[in-house]
Coordinates of C-alpha atoms in Angstrom, one line a residue:
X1 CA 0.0 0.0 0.0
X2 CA 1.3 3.3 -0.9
X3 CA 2.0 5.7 1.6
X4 CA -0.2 9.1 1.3
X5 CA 2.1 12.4 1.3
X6 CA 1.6 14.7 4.9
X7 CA -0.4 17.3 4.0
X8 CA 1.5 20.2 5.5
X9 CA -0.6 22.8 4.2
X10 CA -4.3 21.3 4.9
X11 CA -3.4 21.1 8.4
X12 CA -0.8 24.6 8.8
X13 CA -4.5 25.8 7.7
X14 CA -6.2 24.5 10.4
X15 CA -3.7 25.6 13.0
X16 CA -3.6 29.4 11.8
X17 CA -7.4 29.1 11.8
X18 CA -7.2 29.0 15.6
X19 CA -5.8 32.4 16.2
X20 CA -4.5 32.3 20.2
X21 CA -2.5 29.5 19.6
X22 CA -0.9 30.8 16.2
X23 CA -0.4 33.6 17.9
X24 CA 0.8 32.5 20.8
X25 CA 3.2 30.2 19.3
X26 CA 4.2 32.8 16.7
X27 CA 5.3 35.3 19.4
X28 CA 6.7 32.7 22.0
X29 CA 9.0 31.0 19.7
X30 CA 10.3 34.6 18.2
X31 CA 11.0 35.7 22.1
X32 CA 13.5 32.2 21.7
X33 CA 15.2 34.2 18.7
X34 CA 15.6 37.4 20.0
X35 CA 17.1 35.7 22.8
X36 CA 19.5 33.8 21.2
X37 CA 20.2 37.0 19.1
X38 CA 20.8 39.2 22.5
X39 CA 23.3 36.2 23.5
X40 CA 25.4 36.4 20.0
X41 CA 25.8 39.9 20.7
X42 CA 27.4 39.1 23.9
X43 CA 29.9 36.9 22.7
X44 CA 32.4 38.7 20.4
X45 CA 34.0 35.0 19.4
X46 CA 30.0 33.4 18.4
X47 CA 30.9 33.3 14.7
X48 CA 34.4 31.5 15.8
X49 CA 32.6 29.2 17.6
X50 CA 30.1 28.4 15.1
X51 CA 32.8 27.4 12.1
X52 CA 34.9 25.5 14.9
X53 CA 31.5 23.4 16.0
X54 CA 31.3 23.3 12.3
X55 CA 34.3 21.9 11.4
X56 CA 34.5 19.2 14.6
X57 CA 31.6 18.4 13.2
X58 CA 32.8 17.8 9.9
X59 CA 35.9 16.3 11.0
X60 CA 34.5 13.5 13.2
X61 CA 31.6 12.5 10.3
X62 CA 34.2 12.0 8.2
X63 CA 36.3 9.8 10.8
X64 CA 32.9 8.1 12.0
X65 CA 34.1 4.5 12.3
X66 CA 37.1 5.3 14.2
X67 CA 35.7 7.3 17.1
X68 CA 32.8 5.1 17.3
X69 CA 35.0 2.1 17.8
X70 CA 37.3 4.5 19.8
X71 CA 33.7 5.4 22.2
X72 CA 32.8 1.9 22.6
X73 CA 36.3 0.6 23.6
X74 CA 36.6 3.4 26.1
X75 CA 32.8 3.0 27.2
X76 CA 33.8 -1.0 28.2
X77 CA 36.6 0.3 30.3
X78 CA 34.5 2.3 32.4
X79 CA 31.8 -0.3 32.9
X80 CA 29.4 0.8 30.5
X81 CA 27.2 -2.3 28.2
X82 CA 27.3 -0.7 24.6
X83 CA 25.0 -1.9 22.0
X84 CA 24.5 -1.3 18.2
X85 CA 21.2 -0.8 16.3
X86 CA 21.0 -0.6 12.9
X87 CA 17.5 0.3 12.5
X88 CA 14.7 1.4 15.1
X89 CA 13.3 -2.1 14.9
X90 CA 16.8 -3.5 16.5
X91 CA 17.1 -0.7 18.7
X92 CA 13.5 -1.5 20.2
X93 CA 14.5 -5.1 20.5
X94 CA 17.6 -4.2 22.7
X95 CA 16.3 -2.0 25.3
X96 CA 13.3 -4.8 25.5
X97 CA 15.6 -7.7 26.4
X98 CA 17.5 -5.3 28.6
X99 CA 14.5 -4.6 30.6
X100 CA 12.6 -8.2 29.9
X101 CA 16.2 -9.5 31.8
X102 CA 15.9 -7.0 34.7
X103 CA 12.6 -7.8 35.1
X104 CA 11.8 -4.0 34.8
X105 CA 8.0 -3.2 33.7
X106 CA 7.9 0.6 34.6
X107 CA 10.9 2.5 33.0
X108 CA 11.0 6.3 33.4
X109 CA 12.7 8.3 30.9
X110 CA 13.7 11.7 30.0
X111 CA 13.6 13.9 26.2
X112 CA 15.1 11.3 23.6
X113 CA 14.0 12.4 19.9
X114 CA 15.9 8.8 18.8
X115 CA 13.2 6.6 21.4
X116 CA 10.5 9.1 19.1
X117 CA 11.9 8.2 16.0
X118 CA 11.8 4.7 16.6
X119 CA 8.5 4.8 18.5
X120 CA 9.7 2.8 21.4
X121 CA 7.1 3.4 23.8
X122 CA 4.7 1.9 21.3
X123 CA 6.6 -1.1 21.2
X124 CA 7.1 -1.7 24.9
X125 CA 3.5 -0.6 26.2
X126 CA 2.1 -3.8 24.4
X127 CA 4.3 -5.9 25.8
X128 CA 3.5 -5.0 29.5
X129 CA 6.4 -2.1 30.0
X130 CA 5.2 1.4 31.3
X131 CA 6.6 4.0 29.8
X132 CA 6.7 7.3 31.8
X133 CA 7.9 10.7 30.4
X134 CA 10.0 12.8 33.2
X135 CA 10.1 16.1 31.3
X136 CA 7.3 17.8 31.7
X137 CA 7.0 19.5 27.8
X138 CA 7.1 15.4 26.9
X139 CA 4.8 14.6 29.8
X140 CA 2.3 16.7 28.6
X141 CA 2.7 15.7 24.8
X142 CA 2.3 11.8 25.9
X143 CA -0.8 12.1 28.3
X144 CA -2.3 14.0 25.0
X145 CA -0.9 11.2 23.0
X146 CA 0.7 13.8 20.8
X147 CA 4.4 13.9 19.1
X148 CA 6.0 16.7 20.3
X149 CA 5.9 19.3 18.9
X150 CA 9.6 20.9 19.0
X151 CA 12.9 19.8 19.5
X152 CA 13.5 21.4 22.8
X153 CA 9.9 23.1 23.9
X154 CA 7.9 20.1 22.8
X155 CA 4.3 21.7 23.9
X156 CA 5.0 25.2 22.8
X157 CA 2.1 24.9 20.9
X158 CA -0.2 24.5 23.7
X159 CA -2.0 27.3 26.2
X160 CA -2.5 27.3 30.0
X161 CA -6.1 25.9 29.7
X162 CA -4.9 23.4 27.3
X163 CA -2.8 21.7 29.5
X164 CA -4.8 22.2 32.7
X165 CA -7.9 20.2 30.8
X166 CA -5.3 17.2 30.0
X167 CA -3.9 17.5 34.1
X168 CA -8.1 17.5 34.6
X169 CA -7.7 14.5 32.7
X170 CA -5.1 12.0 34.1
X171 CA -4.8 13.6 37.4
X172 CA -8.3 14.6 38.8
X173 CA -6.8 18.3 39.0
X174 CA -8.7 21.9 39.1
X175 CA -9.8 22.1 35.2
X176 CA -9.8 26.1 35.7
X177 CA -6.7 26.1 37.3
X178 CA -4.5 28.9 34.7
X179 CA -1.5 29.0 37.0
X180 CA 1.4 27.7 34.9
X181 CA 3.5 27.2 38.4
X182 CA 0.4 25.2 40.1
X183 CA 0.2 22.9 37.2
X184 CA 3.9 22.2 36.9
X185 CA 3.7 21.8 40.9
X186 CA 1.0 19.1 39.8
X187 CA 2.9 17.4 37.5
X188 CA 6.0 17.0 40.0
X189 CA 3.2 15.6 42.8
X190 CA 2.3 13.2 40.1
X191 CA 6.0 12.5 39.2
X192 CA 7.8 11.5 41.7
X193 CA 6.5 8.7 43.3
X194 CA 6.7 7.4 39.5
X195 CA 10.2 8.2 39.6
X196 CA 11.0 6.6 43.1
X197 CA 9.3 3.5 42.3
X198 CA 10.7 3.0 38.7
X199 CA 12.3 -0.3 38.0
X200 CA 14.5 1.3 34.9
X201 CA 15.3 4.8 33.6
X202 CA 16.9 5.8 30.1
X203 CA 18.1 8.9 28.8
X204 CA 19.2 10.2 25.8
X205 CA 22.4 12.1 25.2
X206 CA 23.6 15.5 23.4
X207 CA 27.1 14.9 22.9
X208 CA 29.4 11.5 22.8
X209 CA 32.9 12.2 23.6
X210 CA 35.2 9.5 22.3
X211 CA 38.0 10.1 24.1
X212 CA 36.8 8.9 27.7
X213 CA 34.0 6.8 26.5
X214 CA 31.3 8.9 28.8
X215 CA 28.2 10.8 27.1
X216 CA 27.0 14.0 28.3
X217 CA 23.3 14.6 29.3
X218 CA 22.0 18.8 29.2
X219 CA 19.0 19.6 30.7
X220 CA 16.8 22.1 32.6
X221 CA 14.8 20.2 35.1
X222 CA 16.7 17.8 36.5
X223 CA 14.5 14.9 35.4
X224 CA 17.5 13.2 33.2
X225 CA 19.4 12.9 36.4
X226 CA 16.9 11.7 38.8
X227 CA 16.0 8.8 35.4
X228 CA 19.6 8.3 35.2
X229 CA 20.5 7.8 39.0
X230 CA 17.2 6.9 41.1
X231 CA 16.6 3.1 39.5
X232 CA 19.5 0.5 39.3
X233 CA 19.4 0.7 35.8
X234 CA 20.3 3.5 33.3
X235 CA 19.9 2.6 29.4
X236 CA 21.1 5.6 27.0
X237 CA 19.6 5.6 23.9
X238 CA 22.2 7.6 21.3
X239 CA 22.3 8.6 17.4
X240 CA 25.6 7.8 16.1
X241 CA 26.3 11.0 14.9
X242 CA 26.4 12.9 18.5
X243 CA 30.0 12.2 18.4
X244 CA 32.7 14.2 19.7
X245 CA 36.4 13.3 19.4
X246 CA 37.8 15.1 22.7
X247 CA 36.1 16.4 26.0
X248 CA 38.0 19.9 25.1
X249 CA 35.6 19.8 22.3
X250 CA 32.7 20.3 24.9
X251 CA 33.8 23.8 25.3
X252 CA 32.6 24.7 21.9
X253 CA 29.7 23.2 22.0
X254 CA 28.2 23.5 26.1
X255 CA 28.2 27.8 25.0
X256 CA 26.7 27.2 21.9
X257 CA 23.9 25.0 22.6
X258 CA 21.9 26.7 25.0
X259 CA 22.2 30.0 23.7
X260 CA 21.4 28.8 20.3
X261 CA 18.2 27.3 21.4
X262 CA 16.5 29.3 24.6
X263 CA 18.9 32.1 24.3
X264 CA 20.2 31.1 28.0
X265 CA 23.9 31.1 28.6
X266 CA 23.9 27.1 29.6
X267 CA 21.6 24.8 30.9
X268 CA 20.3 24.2 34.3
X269 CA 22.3 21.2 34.4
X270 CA 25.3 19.9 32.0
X271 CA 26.0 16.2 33.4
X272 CA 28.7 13.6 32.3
X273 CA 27.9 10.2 32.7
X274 CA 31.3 8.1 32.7
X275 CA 30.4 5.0 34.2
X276 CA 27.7 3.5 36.2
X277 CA 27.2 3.8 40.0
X278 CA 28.2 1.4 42.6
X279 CA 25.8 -1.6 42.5
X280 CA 23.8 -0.3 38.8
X281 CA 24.3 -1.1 36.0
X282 CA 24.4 1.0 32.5
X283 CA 23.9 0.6 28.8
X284 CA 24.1 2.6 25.8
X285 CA 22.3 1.7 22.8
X286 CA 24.1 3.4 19.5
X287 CA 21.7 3.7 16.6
X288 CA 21.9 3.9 13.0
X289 CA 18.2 4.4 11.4
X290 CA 19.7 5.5 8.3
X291 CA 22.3 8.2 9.4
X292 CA 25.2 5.9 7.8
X293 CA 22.5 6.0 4.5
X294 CA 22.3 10.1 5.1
X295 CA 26.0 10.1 5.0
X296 CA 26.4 8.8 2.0
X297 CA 24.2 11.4 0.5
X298 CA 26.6 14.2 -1.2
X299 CA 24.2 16.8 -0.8
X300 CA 22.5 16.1 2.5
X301 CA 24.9 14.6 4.6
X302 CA 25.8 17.6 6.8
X303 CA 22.2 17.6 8.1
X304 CA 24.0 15.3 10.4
X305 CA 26.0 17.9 12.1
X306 CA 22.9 18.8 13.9
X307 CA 23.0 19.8 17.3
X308 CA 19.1 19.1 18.2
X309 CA 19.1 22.9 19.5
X310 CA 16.1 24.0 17.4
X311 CA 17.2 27.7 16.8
X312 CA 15.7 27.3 13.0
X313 CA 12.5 26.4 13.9
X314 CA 12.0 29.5 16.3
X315 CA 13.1 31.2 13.8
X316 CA 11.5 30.1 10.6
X317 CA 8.4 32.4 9.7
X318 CA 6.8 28.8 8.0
X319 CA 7.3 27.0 11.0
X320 CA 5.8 29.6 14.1
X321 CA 2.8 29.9 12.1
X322 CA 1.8 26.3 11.1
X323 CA 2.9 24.6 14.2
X324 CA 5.1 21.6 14.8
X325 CA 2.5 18.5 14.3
X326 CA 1.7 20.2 10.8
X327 CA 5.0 18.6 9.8
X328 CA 3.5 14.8 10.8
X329 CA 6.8 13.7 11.7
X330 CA 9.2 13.7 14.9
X331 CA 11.3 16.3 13.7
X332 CA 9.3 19.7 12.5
X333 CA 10.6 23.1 11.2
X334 CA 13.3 23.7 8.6
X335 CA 15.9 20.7 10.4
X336 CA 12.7 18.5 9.7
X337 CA 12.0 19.2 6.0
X338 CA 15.6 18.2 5.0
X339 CA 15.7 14.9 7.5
X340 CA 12.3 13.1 7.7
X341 CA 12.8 12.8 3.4
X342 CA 15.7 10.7 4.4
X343 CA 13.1 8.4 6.3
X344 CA 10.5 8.3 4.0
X345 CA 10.9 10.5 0.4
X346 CA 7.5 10.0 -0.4
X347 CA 5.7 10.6 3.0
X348 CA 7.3 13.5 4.0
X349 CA 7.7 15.0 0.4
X350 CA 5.9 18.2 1.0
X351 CA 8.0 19.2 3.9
X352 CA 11.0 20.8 1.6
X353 CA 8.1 23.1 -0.1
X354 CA 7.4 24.5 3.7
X355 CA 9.5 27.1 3.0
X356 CA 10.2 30.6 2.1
X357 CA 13.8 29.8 1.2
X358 CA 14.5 33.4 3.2
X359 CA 17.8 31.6 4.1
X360 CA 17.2 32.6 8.7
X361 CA 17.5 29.2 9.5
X362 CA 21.2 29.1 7.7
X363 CA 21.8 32.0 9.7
X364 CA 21.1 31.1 12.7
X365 CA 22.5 27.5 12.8
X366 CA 25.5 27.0 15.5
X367 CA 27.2 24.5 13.3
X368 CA 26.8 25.9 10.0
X369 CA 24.0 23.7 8.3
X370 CA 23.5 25.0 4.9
X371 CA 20.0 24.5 5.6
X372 CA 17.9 26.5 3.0
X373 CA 20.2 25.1 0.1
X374 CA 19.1 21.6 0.8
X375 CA 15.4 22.6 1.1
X376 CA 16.0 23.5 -2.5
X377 CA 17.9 20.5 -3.5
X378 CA 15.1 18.2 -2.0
X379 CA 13.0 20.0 -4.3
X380 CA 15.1 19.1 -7.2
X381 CA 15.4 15.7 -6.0
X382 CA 11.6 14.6 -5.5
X383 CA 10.7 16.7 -8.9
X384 CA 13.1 14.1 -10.6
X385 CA 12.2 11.1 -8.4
X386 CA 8.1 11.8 -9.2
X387 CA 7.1 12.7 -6.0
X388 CA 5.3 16.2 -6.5
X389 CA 1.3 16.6 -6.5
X390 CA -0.4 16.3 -10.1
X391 CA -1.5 20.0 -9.5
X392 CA 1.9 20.9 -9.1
X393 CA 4.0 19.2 -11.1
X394 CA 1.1 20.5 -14.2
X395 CA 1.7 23.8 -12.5
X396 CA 5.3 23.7 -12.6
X397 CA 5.3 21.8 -16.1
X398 CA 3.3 24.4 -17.7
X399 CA 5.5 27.6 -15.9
X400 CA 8.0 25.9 -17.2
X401 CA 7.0 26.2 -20.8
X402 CA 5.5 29.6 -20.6
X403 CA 9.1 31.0 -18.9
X404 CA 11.0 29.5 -21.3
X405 CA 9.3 31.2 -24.1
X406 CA 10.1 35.1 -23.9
X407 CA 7.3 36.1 -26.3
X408 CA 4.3 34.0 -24.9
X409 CA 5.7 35.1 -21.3
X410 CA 5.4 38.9 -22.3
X411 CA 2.3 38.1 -24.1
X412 CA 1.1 36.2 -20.8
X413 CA 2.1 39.3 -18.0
X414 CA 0.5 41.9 -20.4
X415 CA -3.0 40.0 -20.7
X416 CA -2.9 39.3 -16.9
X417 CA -4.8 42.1 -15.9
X418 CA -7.3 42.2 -18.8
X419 CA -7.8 38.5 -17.2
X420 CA -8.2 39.5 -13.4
X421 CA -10.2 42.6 -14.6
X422 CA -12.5 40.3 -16.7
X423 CA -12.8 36.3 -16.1
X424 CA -15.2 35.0 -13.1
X425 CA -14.0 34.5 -10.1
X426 CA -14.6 30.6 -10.2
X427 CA -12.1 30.1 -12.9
X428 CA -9.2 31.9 -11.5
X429 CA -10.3 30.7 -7.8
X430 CA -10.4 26.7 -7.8
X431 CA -8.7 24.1 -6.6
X432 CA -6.1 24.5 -9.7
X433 CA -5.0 27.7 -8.1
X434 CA -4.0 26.8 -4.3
X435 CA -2.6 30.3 -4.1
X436 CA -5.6 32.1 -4.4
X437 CA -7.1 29.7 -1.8
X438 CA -6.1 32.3 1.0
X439 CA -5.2 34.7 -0.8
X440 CA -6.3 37.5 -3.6
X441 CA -4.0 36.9 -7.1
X442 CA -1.6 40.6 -7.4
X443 CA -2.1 42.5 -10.1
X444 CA 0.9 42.9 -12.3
X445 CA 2.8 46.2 -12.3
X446 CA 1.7 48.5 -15.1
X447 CA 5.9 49.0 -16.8
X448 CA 7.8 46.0 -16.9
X449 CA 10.9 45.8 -16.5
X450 CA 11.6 44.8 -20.3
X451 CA 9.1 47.5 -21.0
X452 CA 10.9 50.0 -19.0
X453 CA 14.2 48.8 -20.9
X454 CA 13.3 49.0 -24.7
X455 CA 11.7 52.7 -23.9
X456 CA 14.6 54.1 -21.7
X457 CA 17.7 51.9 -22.9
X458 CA 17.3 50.4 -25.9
X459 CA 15.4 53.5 -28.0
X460 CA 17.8 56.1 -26.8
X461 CA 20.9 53.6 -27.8
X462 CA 19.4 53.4 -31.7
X463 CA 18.9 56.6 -31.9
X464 CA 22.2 57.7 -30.6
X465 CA 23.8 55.0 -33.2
X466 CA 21.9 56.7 -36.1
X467 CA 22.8 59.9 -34.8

């Protein structure tokens, strides 16, 4: 069976049509950008340290196979279990026998956008395993059984009221309640005894240093800690490309992450797990799911010098109006559009067109993704692979034939407004025209610019040759 396309635009539409929460999450997630902005300005070294993250970056993609072996070599020494997983199927497997040997049926965990990608929570909860989310964006996005929404804010999208109705829910809570401290007061009453009665936590990881075989955890509630440390059992689930070669590397990237993403100067807490504690035990689960495929892939593989700070979704202009779940995939916004093809081409092959190519999310990137550039090659690349709608690809196919004809195009711009002036509505405004669905068609401008050329330019130049 063939898999349908997300249709981005159907439900963007539906999103904007609520107006507080477009709102809302238009003017929140800019707030994030101006931060980060007012923390650039701060720093006289920021674009230093964006073309070093850039380049360790580069540099350790390139050298992949060594400093993974390098990790898992100095991972064993310190006591850690490290496993591989070549897809999200094998990766689900593992952390199930881990736990299925521990005995463990409730496993707490904190934000892991690789347990999302390979939807591991639907995978244990059939098979008697409890999965509870400790942050409380994640929280709120499971008990609504939602994706989130963002990278790092993953119910930015949601009000006050929203999320007291789903506490109403689950917890028997005051429905009216509209005190953002009282509800997140809730949700730790709620919490904790989860926490303190857990047979298993996991965690994910921002950065894997290679030198000393230890992964480092960042964090602004303390929940990856307490997941980490509170049960006997730690499991880290890890995308192979989070690698760093050296823990001097960590300077570079600790001051950019943070600021880059909530426009703070670091996290509320930066932790280094080496080893496991006395009398626990700890494993690390390194997966694939296509990143060695991605690599391979001239003109997308730097997507994989991602950071997972966000700081191109708060500030793409596409992405604070339409929302995150518009995207129908675990990663949203401009980082998104140019990953979740790799997944799935056809599926997510609207998501490069959820764009205004403006080129802010380039900008703003701490390591340097050339992120606008392959939006437009994943263009190219599902034109020629099919995977454009018939209105579009007609569309496109017939632009194409008109532009590439001067005369018929000049013949084209100058009848336009006889056409707009004269034709009934319901044949410029129809389902062939998905630009005029929300908006009015422009009128052209009166003097073109070859117009403007052949009276100004071109006459003057004959007659100054015949004179």
């Amino acid at each position: 069976m063939k898999v349908k396309p997300v249709n981005h635009a159907k439900a963007a539409e539906e999103f904007i049509d609520d107006v507080a929460h477009e709102s809302f999450h238009d003017e929140r997630l800019w707030d994030l950008r101006q931060k980060r902005d007012e923390q650039m300005h701060i720093l006289p070294e920021w674009q230093e340290l964006r073309t070093r993250a850039s380049q360790i970056k580069e540099h350790t993609l390139a050298n992949l196979p060594e400093y993974l072996e390098q990790f898992e070599a100095n991972a064993k020494k310190n006591g850690i279990h490290v496993h591989w997983a070549a897809d999200g199927a094998e990766h689900n497997r593992i952390v199930g026998e881990i736990l299925e040997k521990h005995g463990a049926k409730s496993l707490i965990k904190s934000k892991s956008m690789v347990t999302e990608e390979c939807q591991m929570r639907e995978y244990l909860e059939p098979r008697g395993v409890t999965v509870t989310e400790t942050d409380l964006g994640e929280r709120i996005q499971q008990l609504d059984n939602q994706m989130p929404s963002h990278i790092v804010v993953p119910a930015v999208h949601k009000l006050i009221p929203d999320v007291a109705k789903i506490f109403a829910e689950h917890y028997h809570t005051d429905p009216n309640d509209n005190s953002a401290q009282s509800l997140a007061w809730q949700q730790r009453l709620a919490a904790r005894p989860v926490i303190l009665s857990a047979d298993a936590g996991m965690t994910g990881g921002n950065f894997v240093v290679a030198e000393t075989g230890s992964f480092v955890v960042c964090t602004n509630e303390g929940n990856a800690d307490l997941s980490a440390t509170v049960p006997g059992l730690h499991i880290a689930t890890i995308g192979i490309e989070r690698l760093v070669p050296r823990m001097a590397d960590m300077g570079v990237f600790i001051r950019l992450l943070s600021r880059s993403a909530l426009g703070s100067p670091i996290t509320q807490y930066t932790t280094h797990f080496r080893g496991p504690q006395k009398g626990s035990e700890m494993h690390v689960v390194l997966v694939d799911n296509g990143r060695s495929h991605r690599l391979g892939m001239q003109d997308f593989w730097t997507s994989l010098k991602c950071i997972r700070c966000g700081a191109c979704m708060n500030t793409c202009p596409v992405y604070r109006r339409s929302g995150g779940l518009s995207y129908g995939a675990v990663y949203s916004g401009p980082i998104g559009a140019i990953i979740d093809p790799t997944f799935n081409e056809r599926k997510y092959s609207t998501l490069p067109f959820a764009s205004t190519m403006n080129g802010s999310c380039t900008n703003v990137c701490p390591v340097k993704i050339n992120i606008h550039e392959q939006l437009y090659k994943w263009r190219r690349v599902l034109a020629e692979h099919h995977e454009l709608p018939f209105v579009k690809r007609e569309i496109m196919h017939m632009a194409g034939k008109l532009m590439g004809q001067p005369k018929l195009y000049r013949a084209a711009i100058n009848g336009t407004e006889v056409a707009l002036s004269t034709m009934p509505r319901f044949v410029l405004y129809n389902w062939l025209n998905p630009w005029g669905k929300h908006r009015e068609l422009p009128h052209p401008v009166k003097t073109t610019f070859n117009s403007w050329y052949k009276k100004n330019r071109l006459n003057k130049q004959k007659e100054g040759e015949k004179a």
